[in-house]
mmCIF file of C-alpha atoms in Angstrom:
data_model
loop_
_atom_site.group_PDB
_atom_site.id
_atom_site.type_symbol
_atom_site.label_atom_id
_atom_site.label_comp_id
_atom_site.label_asym_id
_atom_site.label_seq_id
_atom_site.Cartn_x
_atom_site.Cartn_y
_atom_site.Cartn_z
ATOM 1 C CA MET A 1 106.150 100.740 75.343
ATOM 2 C CA ILE A 2 106.598 103.427 78.013
ATOM 3 C CA VAL A 3 109.505 103.275 80.430
ATOM 4 C CA LEU A 4 110.127 105.356 83.554
ATOM 5 C CA GLY A 5 113.813 105.844 84.288
ATOM 6 C CA ILE A 6 114.692 106.862 87.833
ATOM 7 C CA ASP A 7 117.919 108.345 89.214
ATOM 8 C CA PRO A 8 117.183 107.962 92.932
ATOM 9 C CA GLY A 9 118.114 110.460 95.625
ATOM 10 C CA SER A 10 116.377 111.592 98.811
ATOM 11 C CA ARG A 11 117.132 115.289 98.132
ATOM 12 C CA ARG A 12 116.999 115.227 94.332
ATOM 13 C CA CYS A 13 115.432 112.336 92.452
ATOM 14 C CA GLY A 14 115.649 112.473 88.661
ATOM 15 C CA PHE A 15 112.935 110.902 86.551
ATOM 16 C CA GLY A 16 112.387 110.537 82.827
ATOM 17 C CA VAL A 17 109.501 108.923 80.970
ATOM 18 C CA VAL A 18 110.342 107.712 77.453
ATOM 19 C CA GLU A 19 108.114 106.059 74.892
ATOM 20 C CA ARG A 20 109.239 104.006 71.939
ATOM 21 C CA ASP A 21 106.587 104.602 69.350
ATOM 22 C CA GLY A 22 107.422 102.514 66.290
ATOM 23 C CA SER A 23 110.851 103.753 65.288
ATOM 24 C CA ARG A 24 110.825 106.899 67.420
ATOM 25 C CA LEU A 25 112.005 107.583 70.941
ATOM 26 C CA ARG A 26 109.871 110.237 72.537
ATOM 27 C CA ALA A 27 110.286 111.833 75.984
ATOM 28 C CA LEU A 28 106.897 112.243 77.659
ATOM 29 C CA GLU A 29 108.145 113.964 80.802
ATOM 30 C CA ALA A 30 111.415 114.531 82.601
ATOM 31 C CA GLY A 31 112.369 116.383 85.726
ATOM 32 C CA VAL A 32 113.729 116.295 89.243
ATOM 33 C CA LEU A 33 111.658 115.614 92.351
ATOM 34 C CA GLU A 34 112.845 117.760 95.242
ATOM 35 C CA PRO A 35 111.350 116.698 98.569
ATOM 36 C CA GLY A 36 112.676 119.751 100.415
ATOM 37 C CA ASP A 37 114.511 119.985 103.731
ATOM 38 C CA GLY A 38 112.187 118.057 106.037
ATOM 39 C CA PRO A 39 112.965 114.884 108.001
ATOM 40 C CA LEU A 40 114.332 111.991 105.941
ATOM 41 C CA ALA A 41 111.210 109.848 106.445
ATOM 42 C CA ASP A 42 108.972 112.648 105.130
ATOM 43 C CA ARG A 43 111.187 113.122 102.080
ATOM 44 C CA LEU A 44 111.035 109.392 101.322
ATOM 45 C CA ALA A 45 107.241 109.335 101.698
ATOM 46 C CA PHE A 46 107.065 112.295 99.297
ATOM 47 C CA LEU A 47 109.150 110.379 96.737
ATOM 48 C CA LEU A 48 106.950 107.297 97.116
ATOM 49 C CA GLN A 49 103.857 109.337 96.386
ATOM 50 C CA ALA A 50 105.348 111.464 93.606
ATOM 51 C CA LEU A 51 106.823 108.480 91.740
ATOM 52 C CA GLY A 52 103.475 106.695 92.045
ATOM 53 C CA GLN A 53 101.830 109.718 90.436
ATOM 54 C CA VAL A 54 104.336 109.785 87.544
ATOM 55 C CA ILE A 55 103.763 106.055 86.928
ATOM 56 C CA ALA A 56 99.975 106.512 86.925
ATOM 57 C CA ARG A 57 100.045 109.691 84.817
ATOM 58 C CA HIS A 58 101.909 108.051 81.944
ATOM 59 C CA ARG A 59 100.708 104.462 82.420
ATOM 60 C CA ALA A 60 104.321 103.307 82.388
ATOM 61 C CA ASP A 61 104.979 99.671 81.428
ATOM 62 C CA ALA A 62 108.308 99.256 83.200
ATOM 63 C CA VAL A 63 110.806 101.009 85.467
ATOM 64 C CA SER A 64 114.527 101.177 84.791
ATOM 65 C CA VAL A 65 117.266 102.081 87.311
ATOM 66 C CA GLU A 66 121.034 101.883 87.515
ATOM 67 C CA SER A 67 122.228 98.749 89.239
ATOM 68 C CA ALA A 68 125.636 98.969 90.811
ATOM 69 C CA PHE A 69 127.299 101.664 92.806
ATOM 70 C CA PHE A 70 130.984 101.003 93.111
ATOM 71 C CA GLY A 71 133.306 103.407 94.826
ATOM 72 C CA LEU A 72 130.700 104.723 97.253
ATOM 73 C CA SER A 73 131.398 105.041 100.957
ATOM 74 C CA ALA A 74 129.177 102.970 103.252
ATOM 75 C CA ARG A 75 127.450 106.159 104.379
ATOM 76 C CA SER A 76 126.714 107.286 100.803
ATOM 77 C CA ALA A 77 125.525 103.777 99.922
ATOM 78 C CA LEU A 78 123.104 103.831 102.854
ATOM 79 C CA VAL A 79 121.731 107.244 101.846
ATOM 80 C CA LEU A 80 121.372 106.191 98.219
ATOM 81 C CA GLY A 81 119.879 102.839 99.223
ATOM 82 C CA GLN A 82 117.085 104.527 101.156
ATOM 83 C CA ALA A 83 115.882 106.509 98.133
ATOM 84 C CA ARG A 84 116.482 103.555 95.818
ATOM 85 C CA GLY A 85 114.401 101.235 98.010
ATOM 86 C CA VAL A 86 111.481 103.641 97.870
ATOM 87 C CA ALA A 87 111.763 103.948 94.069
ATOM 88 C CA LEU A 88 111.736 100.157 93.656
ATOM 89 C CA ALA A 89 108.788 99.780 96.040
ATOM 90 C CA ALA A 90 106.846 102.463 94.135
ATOM 91 C CA ALA A 91 107.347 100.492 90.906
ATOM 92 C CA ALA A 92 106.463 97.072 92.317
ATOM 93 C CA ARG A 93 103.463 98.471 94.185
ATOM 94 C CA ALA A 94 102.081 99.619 90.824
ATOM 95 C CA GLY A 95 102.694 96.150 89.394
ATOM 96 C CA LEU A 96 105.556 97.223 87.108
ATOM 97 C CA PRO A 97 108.646 95.125 86.445
ATOM 98 C CA VAL A 98 111.970 96.730 87.370
ATOM 99 C CA PHE A 99 115.102 96.416 85.232
ATOM 100 C CA GLU A 100 118.613 97.317 86.311
ATOM 101 C CA TYR A 101 121.572 98.364 84.197
ATOM 102 C CA ALA A 102 125.178 99.092 85.085
ATOM 103 C CA PRO A 103 126.169 102.787 84.821
ATOM 104 C CA THR A 104 128.601 102.189 81.954
ATOM 105 C CA GLU A 105 125.925 100.224 80.075
ATOM 106 C CA VAL A 106 123.499 103.143 80.496
ATOM 107 C CA LYS A 107 126.016 105.699 79.239
ATOM 108 C CA ARG A 108 126.974 103.543 76.271
ATOM 109 C CA ALA A 109 123.354 102.926 75.248
ATOM 110 C CA PHE A 110 122.568 106.642 75.534
ATOM 111 C CA THR A 111 125.654 108.426 74.198
ATOM 112 C CA GLY A 112 127.690 105.678 72.552
ATOM 113 C CA SER A 113 130.396 106.048 75.215
ATOM 114 C CA GLY A 114 130.510 104.163 78.518
ATOM 115 C CA ARG A 115 132.531 107.023 79.991
ATOM 116 C CA ALA A 116 130.271 109.949 79.060
ATOM 117 C CA GLU A 117 130.323 112.883 81.457
ATOM 118 C CA LYS A 118 127.395 114.940 82.712
ATOM 119 C CA ALA A 119 127.575 117.595 80.002
ATOM 120 C CA GLN A 120 127.477 114.936 77.300
ATOM 121 C CA MET A 121 124.474 113.230 78.922
ATOM 122 C CA ILE A 122 122.595 116.545 78.878
ATOM 123 C CA ARG A 123 123.527 117.212 75.238
ATOM 124 C CA THR A 124 122.418 113.717 74.249
ATOM 125 C CA ALA A 125 119.067 114.249 75.954
ATOM 126 C CA ARG A 126 118.639 117.326 73.762
ATOM 127 C CA ALA A 127 119.841 115.697 70.527
ATOM 128 C CA LEU A 128 118.094 112.336 70.918
ATOM 129 C CA LEU A 129 114.892 113.317 72.705
ATOM 130 C CA GLY A 130 114.612 117.069 72.241
ATOM 131 C CA VAL A 131 114.576 117.520 76.003
ATOM 132 C CA GLU A 132 116.347 120.428 77.641
ATOM 133 C CA ALA A 133 117.425 118.374 80.635
ATOM 134 C CA ALA A 134 119.280 121.269 82.188
ATOM 135 C CA LEU A 135 119.481 119.163 85.326
ATOM 136 C CA ALA A 136 121.935 116.292 85.048
ATOM 137 C CA ASP A 137 119.723 114.106 87.276
ATOM 138 C CA ALA A 138 116.923 114.281 84.723
ATOM 139 C CA ALA A 139 119.316 113.427 81.869
ATOM 140 C CA ASP A 140 120.582 110.396 83.806
ATOM 141 C CA ALA A 141 117.005 109.235 84.371
ATOM 142 C CA LEU A 142 116.158 109.618 80.667
ATOM 143 C CA ALA A 143 119.342 107.693 79.842
ATOM 144 C CA VAL A 144 118.436 104.684 81.967
ATOM 145 C CA ALA A 145 114.955 104.626 80.425
ATOM 146 C CA VAL A 146 116.452 104.733 76.902
ATOM 147 C CA CYS A 147 118.919 102.003 77.901
ATOM 148 C CA HIS A 148 116.030 99.688 78.718
ATOM 149 C CA LEU A 149 114.202 100.497 75.482
ATOM 150 C CA ALA A 150 117.401 99.947 73.472
ATOM 151 C CA ARG A 151 117.999 96.616 75.163
ATOM 152 C CA ARG A 152 114.484 95.236 75.269
ATOM 153 C CA VAL A 153 112.909 96.681 72.169
ATOM 154 C CA PRO A 154 115.122 96.291 69.098
ATOM 155 C CA ALA A 155 115.159 99.602 67.270
ATOM 156 C CA PRO A 156 114.183 99.576 63.611
ATOM 157 C CA ALA A 157 117.003 100.506 61.251
ATOM 158 C CA ALA A 158 115.628 104.016 60.649
ATOM 159 C CA ALA A 159 115.675 104.792 64.357
ATOM 160 C CA ARG A 160 119.185 103.420 64.740
ATOM 161 C CA ARG A 161 120.390 105.607 61.853
ATOM 162 C CA ARG A 162 118.700 108.692 63.285
ATOM 163 C CA GLU A 163 120.270 108.042 66.680
ATOM 164 C CA ALA A 164 123.719 107.558 65.143
ATOM 165 C CA GLU A 165 123.325 110.866 63.276
ATOM 166 C CA ALA A 166 122.249 112.673 66.420
ATOM 167 C CA ARG A 167 125.297 111.336 68.251
ATOM 168 C CA ALA A 168 127.643 112.209 65.383
ATOM 169 C CA ALA A 169 126.366 115.788 65.411
ATOM 170 C CA LEU A 170 127.433 116.055 69.040
ATOM 171 C CA ARG A 171 131.073 115.163 68.556
ATOM 172 C CA PRO A 172 132.569 118.683 68.262
ATOM 173 C CA ALA A 173 130.811 119.845 71.422
ATOM 174 C CA VAL A 174 131.998 116.731 73.211
ATOM 175 C CA ARG A 175 135.581 117.559 72.360
ATOM 176 C CA ARG A 176 135.178 121.156 73.407
ATOM 177 C CA PHE A 177 133.996 120.147 76.844
ATOM 178 C CA GLY A 178 136.622 117.481 77.242
ATOM 179 C CA GLY A 179 134.064 114.705 77.641
ATOM 180 C CA ALA A 180 134.910 111.082 76.897
ATOM 181 C CA ARG A 181 134.073 109.906 73.385
ATOM 182 C CA MET B 1 101.708 105.599 123.874
ATOM 183 C CA ILE B 2 102.275 102.835 121.297
ATOM 184 C CA VAL B 3 105.600 102.542 119.488
ATOM 185 C CA LEU B 4 106.506 100.354 116.526
ATOM 186 C CA GLY B 5 110.162 99.324 116.516
ATOM 187 C CA ILE B 6 111.568 98.143 113.182
ATOM 188 C CA ASP B 7 114.749 96.198 112.439
ATOM 189 C CA PRO B 8 114.810 96.618 108.662
ATOM 190 C CA GLY B 9 115.877 93.985 106.177
ATOM 191 C CA SER B 10 114.635 93.066 102.694
ATOM 192 C CA ARG B 11 114.710 89.308 103.456
ATOM 193 C CA ARG B 12 113.877 89.437 107.165
ATOM 194 C CA CYS B 13 112.393 92.558 108.740
ATOM 195 C CA GLY B 14 111.854 92.447 112.499
ATOM 196 C CA PHE B 15 109.028 94.410 114.052
ATOM 197 C CA GLY B 16 107.820 94.890 117.615
ATOM 198 C CA VAL B 17 104.886 96.940 118.882
ATOM 199 C CA VAL B 18 105.197 98.069 122.511
ATOM 200 C CA GLU B 19 102.759 100.058 124.604
ATOM 201 C CA ARG B 20 103.574 101.962 127.758
ATOM 202 C CA ASP B 21 100.373 101.807 129.746
ATOM 203 C CA GLY B 22 100.890 103.786 132.956
ATOM 204 C CA SER B 23 103.841 102.089 134.599
ATOM 205 C CA ARG B 24 103.801 98.951 132.447
ATOM 206 C CA LEU B 25 105.541 98.062 129.234
ATOM 207 C CA ARG B 26 103.412 95.708 127.200
ATOM 208 C CA ALA B 27 104.248 94.018 123.888
ATOM 209 C CA LEU B 28 101.235 94.073 121.586
ATOM 210 C CA GLU B 29 102.826 92.148 118.722
ATOM 211 C CA ALA B 30 106.271 91.101 117.572
ATOM 212 C CA GLY B 31 107.543 89.075 114.678
ATOM 213 C CA VAL B 32 109.541 88.930 111.503
ATOM 214 C CA LEU B 33 108.240 89.849 108.058
ATOM 215 C CA GLU B 34 109.659 87.519 105.415
ATOM 216 C CA PRO B 35 109.006 88.740 101.869
ATOM 217 C CA GLY B 36 110.215 85.485 100.279
ATOM 218 C CA ASP B 37 112.599 84.967 97.390
ATOM 219 C CA GLY B 38 111.063 87.156 94.695
ATOM 220 C CA PRO B 39 112.643 90.170 92.962
ATOM 221 C CA LEU B 40 113.993 92.872 95.300
ATOM 222 C CA ALA B 41 111.366 95.428 94.227
ATOM 223 C CA ASP B 42 108.541 92.991 95.043
ATOM 224 C CA ARG B 43 110.042 92.253 98.462
ATOM 225 C CA LEU B 44 110.262 95.973 99.220
ATOM 226 C CA ALA B 45 106.663 96.566 98.117
ATOM 227 C CA PHE B 46 105.602 93.690 100.392
ATOM 228 C CA LEU B 47 107.407 95.321 103.339
ATOM 229 C CA LEU B 48 105.787 98.679 102.590
ATOM 230 C CA GLN B 49 102.338 97.125 102.663
ATOM 231 C CA ALA B 50 102.955 94.830 105.657
ATOM 232 C CA LEU B 51 104.442 97.608 107.817
ATOM 233 C CA GLY B 52 101.505 99.845 106.898
ATOM 234 C CA GLN B 53 99.156 97.116 108.113
ATOM 235 C CA VAL B 54 101.027 96.739 111.435
ATOM 236 C CA ILE B 55 100.882 100.519 111.977
ATOM 237 C CA ALA B 56 97.137 100.590 111.234
ATOM 238 C CA ARG B 57 96.335 97.474 113.275
ATOM 239 C CA HIS B 58 97.834 98.874 116.483
ATOM 240 C CA ARG B 59 97.279 102.572 115.832
ATOM 241 C CA ALA B 60 100.938 103.221 116.576
ATOM 242 C CA ASP B 61 101.918 106.745 117.682
ATOM 243 C CA ALA B 62 105.548 106.633 116.597
ATOM 244 C CA VAL B 63 108.159 104.523 114.837
ATOM 245 C CA SER B 64 111.622 103.833 116.227
ATOM 246 C CA VAL B 65 114.627 102.515 114.269
ATOM 247 C CA GLU B 66 118.359 102.171 114.793
ATOM 248 C CA SER B 67 120.298 105.090 113.389
ATOM 249 C CA ALA B 68 123.870 104.378 112.489
ATOM 250 C CA PHE B 69 125.500 101.455 110.811
ATOM 251 C CA PHE B 70 129.237 101.575 111.236
ATOM 252 C CA GLY B 71 131.480 98.837 109.987
ATOM 253 C CA LEU B 72 129.232 97.862 107.081
ATOM 254 C CA SER B 73 130.578 97.394 103.583
ATOM 255 C CA ALA B 74 129.166 99.717 100.917
ATOM 256 C CA ARG B 75 127.252 96.784 99.457
ATOM 257 C CA SER B 76 125.693 95.837 102.806
ATOM 258 C CA ALA B 77 124.863 99.486 103.483
ATOM 259 C CA LEU B 78 123.065 99.728 100.127
ATOM 260 C CA VAL B 79 121.052 96.572 100.813
ATOM 261 C CA LEU B 80 120.155 97.707 104.328
ATOM 262 C CA GLY B 81 119.376 101.227 103.099
ATOM 263 C CA GLN B 82 116.804 99.925 100.629
ATOM 264 C CA ALA B 83 114.764 98.183 103.327
ATOM 265 C CA ARG B 84 115.314 101.047 105.753
ATOM 266 C CA GLY B 85 114.047 103.616 103.243
ATOM 267 C CA VAL B 86 110.851 101.652 102.776
ATOM 268 C CA ALA B 87 110.343 101.364 106.559
ATOM 269 C CA LEU B 88 110.780 105.125 107.006
ATOM 270 C CA ALA B 89 108.428 105.879 104.100
ATOM 271 C CA ALA B 90 105.790 103.524 105.564
ATOM 272 C CA ALA B 91 105.946 105.447 108.849
ATOM 273 C CA ALA B 92 105.838 108.927 107.337
ATOM 274 C CA ARG B 93 103.087 107.960 104.898
ATOM 275 C CA ALA B 94 100.928 107.057 107.925
ATOM 276 C CA GLY B 95 101.726 110.438 109.485
ATOM 277 C CA LEU B 96 103.917 108.998 112.269
ATOM 278 C CA PRO B 97 107.078 110.649 113.543
ATOM 279 C CA VAL B 98 110.264 108.556 113.259
ATOM 280 C CA PHE B 99 112.928 108.450 115.974
ATOM 281 C CA GLU B 100 116.410 107.045 115.577
ATOM 282 C CA TYR B 101 118.726 105.623 118.224
ATOM 283 C CA ALA B 102 122.298 104.374 118.028
ATOM 284 C CA PRO B 103 122.685 100.576 118.429
ATOM 285 C CA THR B 104 124.580 100.869 121.735
ATOM 286 C CA GLU B 105 121.896 103.215 123.080
ATOM 287 C CA VAL B 106 119.200 100.682 122.157
ATOM 288 C CA LYS B 107 121.031 97.800 123.830
ATOM 289 C CA ARG B 108 121.701 99.844 126.967
ATOM 290 C CA ALA B 109 118.069 100.986 127.276
ATOM 291 C CA PHE B 110 116.831 97.430 126.793
ATOM 292 C CA THR B 111 119.316 95.242 128.678
ATOM 293 C CA GLY B 112 121.371 97.679 130.741
ATOM 294 C CA SER B 113 124.448 96.902 128.634
ATOM 295 C CA GLY B 114 125.478 98.710 125.446
ATOM 296 C CA ARG B 115 127.310 95.551 124.343
ATOM 297 C CA ALA B 116 124.514 93.009 124.793
ATOM 298 C CA GLU B 117 124.620 90.067 122.388
ATOM 299 C CA LYS B 118 121.730 88.427 120.586
ATOM 300 C CA ALA B 119 121.006 85.801 123.245
ATOM 301 C CA GLN B 120 120.769 88.500 125.905
ATOM 302 C CA MET B 121 118.413 90.578 123.753
ATOM 303 C CA ILE B 122 116.117 87.571 123.386
ATOM 304 C CA ARG B 123 116.207 86.837 127.148
ATOM 305 C CA THR B 124 115.429 90.470 127.929
ATOM 306 C CA ALA B 125 112.435 90.390 125.583
ATOM 307 C CA ARG B 126 111.167 87.439 127.622
ATOM 308 C CA ALA B 127 111.922 88.933 131.048
ATOM 309 C CA LEU B 128 110.786 92.495 130.374
ATOM 310 C CA LEU B 129 107.895 91.949 127.974
ATOM 311 C CA GLY B 130 106.994 88.281 128.346
ATOM 312 C CA VAL B 131 107.631 87.789 124.644
ATOM 313 C CA GLU B 132 109.251 84.632 123.325
ATOM 314 C CA ALA B 133 111.151 86.480 120.635
ATOM 315 C CA ALA B 134 112.860 83.331 119.432
ATOM 316 C CA LEU B 135 113.953 85.325 116.428
ATOM 317 C CA ALA B 136 116.685 87.822 117.195
ATOM 318 C CA ASP B 137 115.293 90.275 114.620
ATOM 319 C CA ALA B 138 112.056 90.539 116.573
ATOM 320 C CA ALA B 139 113.949 91.084 119.851
ATOM 321 C CA ASP B 140 115.985 93.872 118.239
ATOM 322 C CA ALA B 141 112.799 95.515 117.009
ATOM 323 C CA LEU B 142 111.191 95.314 120.469
ATOM 324 C CA ALA B 143 114.395 96.776 121.921
ATOM 325 C CA VAL B 144 114.360 99.860 119.702
ATOM 326 C CA ALA B 145 110.689 100.437 120.548
ATOM 327 C CA VAL B 146 111.443 100.162 124.284
ATOM 328 C CA CYS B 147 114.410 102.507 123.824
ATOM 329 C CA HIS B 148 112.101 105.195 122.495
ATOM 330 C CA LEU B 149 109.584 104.697 125.308
ATOM 331 C CA ALA B 150 112.379 104.826 127.902
ATOM 332 C CA ARG B 151 113.764 108.011 126.427
ATOM 333 C CA ARG B 152 110.581 109.882 125.674
ATOM 334 C CA VAL B 153 108.225 108.755 128.390
ATOM 335 C CA PRO B 154 109.809 108.839 131.864
ATOM 336 C CA ALA B 155 108.985 105.579 133.604
ATOM 337 C CA PRO B 156 107.293 105.812 136.991
ATOM 338 C CA ALA B 157 109.422 104.525 139.858
ATOM 339 C CA ALA B 158 107.477 101.248 140.138
ATOM 340 C CA ALA B 159 108.143 100.409 136.480
ATOM 341 C CA ARG B 160 111.814 101.261 136.818
ATOM 342 C CA ARG B 161 112.104 98.981 139.868
ATOM 343 C CA ARG B 162 110.328 96.133 138.064
ATOM 344 C CA GLU B 163 112.607 96.521 135.047
ATOM 345 C CA ALA B 164 115.719 96.527 137.244
ATOM 346 C CA GLU B 165 114.523 93.354 138.940
ATOM 347 C CA ALA B 166 113.845 91.665 135.615
ATOM 348 C CA ARG B 167 117.345 92.539 134.443
ATOM 349 C CA ALA B 168 118.936 91.411 137.726
ATOM 350 C CA ALA B 169 117.187 88.050 137.395
ATOM 351 C CA LEU B 170 118.891 87.588 134.034
ATOM 352 C CA ARG B 171 122.457 87.983 135.239
ATOM 353 C CA PRO B 172 123.350 84.296 135.788
ATOM 354 C CA ALA B 173 122.029 83.345 132.363
ATOM 355 C CA VAL B 174 123.980 86.206 130.842
ATOM 356 C CA ARG B 175 127.189 84.905 132.382
ATOM 357 C CA ARG B 176 126.476 81.382 131.241
ATOM 358 C CA PHE B 177 126.124 82.460 127.638
ATOM 359 C CA GLY B 178 129.149 84.723 127.788
ATOM 360 C CA GLY B 179 127.142 87.803 126.832
ATOM 361 C CA ALA B 180 128.338 91.294 127.714
ATOM 362 C CA ARG B 181 126.920 92.729 130.929
#
């Protein structure tokens, strides 16, 4: 099963494509789409096209996004909503089901902690998937893809053990950076 | 010049296509797109496709939408933003420029009053364009299209006089319904 995780934004939109192949999680592609400084409508049309290309390139089976956005101002919610609407439309247009997960659920599934900070998300992307997601948006997108795979596709015991080991190896770094555990 | 006005919504999306032909404003089509009760992503993909069809059917030159949304909760702003993002992407994907106008500006350009209520918007659609926009969403969409035409294409004197007469004829009805003047 191949899942595209999206962290929507009209200036920076993170994406991460993750495959569960037997007991392994494997990142196929991750990055940040940057539509540039043009008019909002042009940036949204760019995202629509680019996300459609990512879906087609990897023959994704499903799309996963974060669900709730508490603590946003109305203005920020509107801005986020615009990019989010385009991401959802890109998925449905390609016939893919969309799954939504709360931010804390995504962080817990990815790092083991529902309060993980950006640095920890990036380190987990490296440890779990071997991806240098130097950009936090890409790590967040990988995380929401992994969250769906963890929820929908029960991991074999070997994969669960490997993931636990990868997380355990991160602990000292987590403390050094003051991230939540 | 042909302008598509959109009043975005993921359950009800108003649209109105207005042409300025010499000194006349003419409604080519108006209505409400209703994507049904399916998943949000499917409703947004439906809107994307349906708005693309409206744009192609009338060979619209521009798209006009309301700009600012004060007084919304963050949740409402997110919901609105999702439909709005899809509307903007549909326009830009077809190569059309998008223009935005504040709600009070739209009401003033359409009815003469920046505080017009729904009933007055519907009556103005009838008086100015001959459209029975029984649905307020369609009237709002026609209004934002007319606002763009009024702003961007100076109306010849004859059209301005006709519009003033149409508005004057509405006054008694406006008073009866308690709408702002």
